[in-house]
Amino acid sequence: MAAGMTFGNSAPDASPYADEGPYGTPVVYKKSGLTRRGKVAIAVAGVAIVGGGTIWFQVHSAAVAKDEKEAAALQIQMKKLELEEMRIRNEQATSDKKAATASAEKIQAAVDKCVKDSSSQLDKGYGSPPRSAVVADCKQQYETADGSGMQAVGSSTLDAGNAGGGGINSPTLLGLVAGGALAVALFARKGKKADA
């Protein structure tokens, strides 16, 4: 009789090689889920992710705060520069106003002196100029002697010179030079082909 086989009411052998059940060795099912090593790995990965995220958030927040501070400092510097520019413009305007006032006073003094010098010729008889004509002549004489009048005359003569179109302007000169260079390059190339 084979080991582990029993007939009737007899008790099974207590042999270590005997089958546990009538259909062979029972299948042992493992527990579903992670092993202890897997649980430790997941815990370590979770701690690393949370720690890394926290550190990244702190670094990002610090960088954003630093950028905001730099932007605020830049705005303050821009405001300071604008104020400095306004101060310089105000000083320039004040000095220009003083210079204009001084120039106007000089012109008015010269006109008054001219009118006073010419007053001996006023209304002396038939053909003598009236006072208004003498004043207008003196104003015209001294107001055009001012620097602003000279600048106006200078700019008007420059514009008149350009309007005539008698000279060669820079685009025309540039076109002539470029055309000449192109012609020289073509002739040089044709000369190389003829030699070959």
GROMACS .gro file of C-alpha atoms in nm:
model
  196
    1MET     CA    1   0.000   0.000   0.000
    2ALA     CA    2   0.130   0.343  -0.089
    3ALA     CA    3   0.210   0.592   0.176
    4GLY     CA    4  -0.072   0.824   0.252
    5MET     CA    5  -0.347   0.607   0.101
    6THR     CA    6  -0.598   0.475   0.344
    7PHE     CA    7  -0.896   0.245   0.316
    8GLY     CA    8  -1.178   0.223   0.554
    9ASN     CA    9  -1.165   0.374   0.896
   10SER     CA   10  -0.796   0.359   0.946
   11ALA     CA   11  -0.611   0.678   1.045
   12PRO     CA   12  -0.372   0.831   0.798
   13ASP     CA   13  -0.002   0.786   0.846
   14ALA     CA   14   0.175   1.066   1.018
   15SER     CA   15   0.442   1.059   0.751
   16PRO     CA   16   0.607   1.390   0.666
   17TYR     CA   17   0.566   1.311   0.297
   18ALA     CA   18   0.195   1.244   0.320
   19ASP     CA   19  -0.044   1.463   0.120
   20GLU     CA   20  -0.247   1.713   0.317
   21GLY     CA   21  -0.563   1.672   0.123
   22PRO     CA   22  -0.728   1.433  -0.118
   23TYR     CA   23  -0.635   1.650  -0.421
   24GLY     CA   24  -0.267   1.715  -0.348
   25THR     CA   25  -0.078   1.988  -0.174
   26PRO     CA   26  -0.305   2.280  -0.106
   27VAL     CA   27  -0.219   2.608  -0.281
   28VAL     CA   28  -0.096   2.875  -0.041
   29TYR     CA   29  -0.223   3.219  -0.142
   30LYS     CA   30  -0.011   3.521  -0.062
   31LYS     CA   31  -0.166   3.822   0.099
   32SER     CA   32  -0.260   4.093  -0.145
   33GLY     CA   33  -0.084   4.428  -0.100
   34LEU     CA   34   0.271   4.545  -0.064
   35THR     CA   35   0.550   4.378   0.113
   36ARG     CA   36   0.721   4.548   0.402
   37ARG     CA   37   1.006   4.659   0.173
   38GLY     CA   38   0.757   4.808  -0.077
   39LYS     CA   39   0.579   4.998   0.200
   40VAL     CA   40   0.910   5.142   0.321
   41ALA     CA   41   1.003   5.243  -0.036
   42ILE     CA   42   0.668   5.418  -0.085
   43ALA     CA   43   0.703   5.597   0.249
   44VAL     CA   44   1.054   5.715   0.163
   45ALA     CA   45   0.940   5.831  -0.183
   46GLY     CA   46   0.644   6.019  -0.030
   47VAL     CA   47   0.867   6.192   0.224
   48ALA     CA   48   1.111   6.285  -0.054
   49ILE     CA   49   0.832   6.425  -0.273
   50VAL     CA   50   0.675   6.624   0.010
   51GLY     CA   51   1.015   6.752   0.129
   52GLY     CA   52   1.125   6.839  -0.224
   53GLY     CA   53   0.796   7.016  -0.293
   54THR     CA   54   0.824   7.215   0.029
   55ILE     CA   55   1.182   7.317  -0.048
   56TRP     CA   56   1.091   7.407  -0.407
   57PHE     CA   57   0.796   7.616  -0.286
   58GLN     CA   58   1.018   7.802  -0.039
   59VAL     CA   59   1.283   7.867  -0.304
   60HIS     CA   60   1.019   7.978  -0.553
   61SER     CA   61   0.854   8.207  -0.297
   62ALA     CA   62   1.193   8.359  -0.211
   63ALA     CA   63   1.270   8.415  -0.580
   64VAL     CA   64   0.930   8.579  -0.638
   65ALA     CA   65   0.978   8.803  -0.333
   66LYS     CA   66   1.327   8.897  -0.455
   67ASP     CA   67   1.193   8.979  -0.802
   68GLU     CA   68   0.918   9.193  -0.651
   69LYS     CA   69   1.173   9.380  -0.438
   70GLU     CA   70   1.396   9.438  -0.740
   71ALA     CA   71   1.098   9.562  -0.942
   72ALA     CA   72   1.000   9.800  -0.662
   73ALA     CA   73   1.360   9.925  -0.636
   74LEU     CA   74   1.371   9.974  -1.012
   75GLN     CA   75   1.048  10.173  -1.002
   76ILE     CA   76   1.189  10.390  -0.724
   77GLN     CA   77   1.504  10.453  -0.929
   78MET     CA   78   1.292  10.540  -1.233
   79LYS     CA   79   1.089  10.785  -1.024
   80LYS     CA   80   1.412  10.941  -0.895
   81LEU     CA   81   1.542  10.976  -1.249
   82GLU     CA   82   1.214  11.130  -1.363
   83LEU     CA   83   1.228  11.378  -1.075
   84GLU     CA   84   1.591  11.461  -1.157
   85GLU     CA   85   1.498  11.511  -1.522
   86MET     CA   86   1.208  11.737  -1.423
   87ARG     CA   87   1.439  11.936  -1.194
   88ILE     CA   88   1.693  11.980  -1.475
   89ARG     CA   89   1.418  12.082  -1.718
   90ASN     CA   90   1.281  12.333  -1.467
   91GLU     CA   91   1.628  12.479  -1.414
   92GLN     CA   92   1.679  12.499  -1.791
   93ALA     CA   93   1.339  12.661  -1.838
   94THR     CA   94   1.417  12.911  -1.561
   95SER     CA   95   1.755  12.999  -1.712
   96ASP     CA   96   1.598  13.022  -2.060
   97LYS     CA   97   1.328  13.250  -1.922
   98LYS     CA   98   1.588  13.469  -1.752
   99ALA     CA   99   1.792  13.484  -2.072
  100ALA     CA  100   1.483  13.568  -2.276
  101THR     CA  101   1.383  13.835  -2.027
  102ALA     CA  102   1.733  13.984  -2.032
  103SER     CA  103   1.738  13.974  -2.412
  104ALA     CA  104   1.394  14.134  -2.431
  105GLU     CA  105   1.506  14.405  -2.190
  106LYS     CA  106   1.818  14.473  -2.400
  107ILE     CA  107   1.611  14.487  -2.718
  108GLN     CA  108   1.355  14.717  -2.557
  109ALA     CA  109   1.632  14.944  -2.429
  110ALA     CA  110   1.790  14.955  -2.776
  111VAL     CA  111   1.452  15.026  -2.939
  112ASP     CA  112   1.382  15.303  -2.685
  113LYS     CA  113   1.726  15.454  -2.749
  114CYS     CA  114   1.670  15.434  -3.126
  115VAL     CA  115   1.329  15.601  -3.096
  116LYS     CA  116   1.475  15.869  -2.867
  117ASP     CA  117   1.763  15.933  -3.110
  118SER     CA  118   1.519  15.952  -3.401
  119SER     CA  119   1.269  16.170  -3.216
  120SER     CA  120   1.434  16.483  -3.353
  121GLN     CA  121   1.310  16.384  -3.702
  122LEU     CA  122   0.951  16.311  -3.598
  123ASP     CA  123   0.666  16.524  -3.727
  124LYS     CA  124   0.891  16.816  -3.828
  125GLY     CA  125   0.709  16.886  -4.143
  126TYR     CA  126   0.587  16.750  -4.468
  127GLY     CA  127   0.753  16.412  -4.554
  128SER     CA  128   0.888  16.343  -4.208
  129PRO     CA  129   0.805  15.993  -4.079
  130PRO     CA  130   0.535  15.951  -3.817
  131ARG     CA  131   0.628  15.818  -3.472
  132SER     CA  132   0.471  15.476  -3.544
  133ALA     CA  133   0.692  15.430  -3.851
  134VAL     CA  134   1.006  15.515  -3.653
  135VAL     CA  135   0.908  15.274  -3.374
  136ALA     CA  136   0.837  14.998  -3.629
  137ASP     CA  137   1.172  15.056  -3.802
  138CYS     CA  138   1.361  15.047  -3.472
  139LYS     CA  139   1.181  14.729  -3.361
  140GLN     CA  140   1.253  14.563  -3.692
  141GLN     CA  141   1.619  14.667  -3.675
  142TYR     CA  142   1.686  14.541  -3.320
  143GLU     CA  143   1.454  14.241  -3.297
  144THR     CA  144   1.616  14.075  -3.599
  145ALA     CA  145   1.956  14.127  -3.436
  146ASP     CA  146   1.847  13.889  -3.159
  147GLY     CA  147   1.984  13.531  -3.167
  148SER     CA  148   1.641  13.374  -3.216
  149GLY     CA  149   1.587  13.582  -3.528
  150MET     CA  150   1.925  13.473  -3.660
  151GLN     CA  151   1.840  13.108  -3.596
  152ALA     CA  152   1.514  13.152  -3.783
  153VAL     CA  153   1.697  13.310  -4.076
  154GLY     CA  154   1.960  13.034  -4.073
  155SER     CA  155   1.701  12.757  -4.075
  156SER     CA  156   1.504  12.923  -4.352
  157THR     CA  157   1.815  12.954  -4.573
  158LEU     CA  158   1.904  12.590  -4.511
  159ASP     CA  159   1.556  12.481  -4.609
  160ALA     CA  160   1.565  12.699  -4.919
  161GLY     CA  161   1.900  12.546  -5.021
  162ASN     CA  162   1.763  12.194  -4.991
  163ALA     CA  163   1.447  12.285  -5.177
  164GLY     CA  164   1.644  12.388  -5.486
  165GLY     CA  165   1.767  12.035  -5.549
  166GLY     CA  166   2.086  12.157  -5.718
  167GLY     CA  167   2.327  11.929  -5.522
  168ILE     CA  168   2.376  11.556  -5.499
  169ASN     CA  169   2.208  11.410  -5.193
  170SER     CA  170   2.338  11.104  -5.010
  171PRO     CA  171   2.088  10.845  -5.153
  172THR     CA  172   2.181  10.945  -5.508
  173LEU     CA  173   2.551  10.928  -5.428
  174LEU     CA  174   2.505  10.589  -5.261
  175GLY     CA  175   2.317  10.460  -5.569
  176LEU     CA  176   2.594  10.580  -5.801
  177VAL     CA  177   2.864  10.413  -5.592
  178ALA     CA  178   2.669  10.086  -5.570
  179GLY     CA  179   2.602  10.086  -5.947
  180GLY     CA  180   2.969  10.151  -6.021
  181ALA     CA  181   3.078   9.869  -5.791
  182LEU     CA  182   2.831   9.632  -5.957
  183ALA     CA  183   2.957   9.725  -6.304
  184VAL     CA  184   3.321   9.670  -6.200
  185ALA     CA  185   3.230   9.332  -6.051
  186LEU     CA  186   3.051   9.222  -6.371
  187PHE     CA  187   3.339   9.330  -6.596
  188ALA     CA  188   3.591   9.154  -6.370
  189ARG     CA  189   3.386   8.833  -6.384
  190LYS     CA  190   3.357   8.850  -6.763
  191GLY     CA  191   3.734   8.903  -6.783
  192LYS     CA  192   3.798   8.587  -6.578
  193LYS     CA  193   3.565   8.379  -6.799
  194ALA     CA  194   3.737   8.506  -7.117
  195ASP     CA  195   4.081   8.413  -6.978
  196ALA     CA  196   3.970   8.063  -6.889
   0.00000   0.00000   0.00000
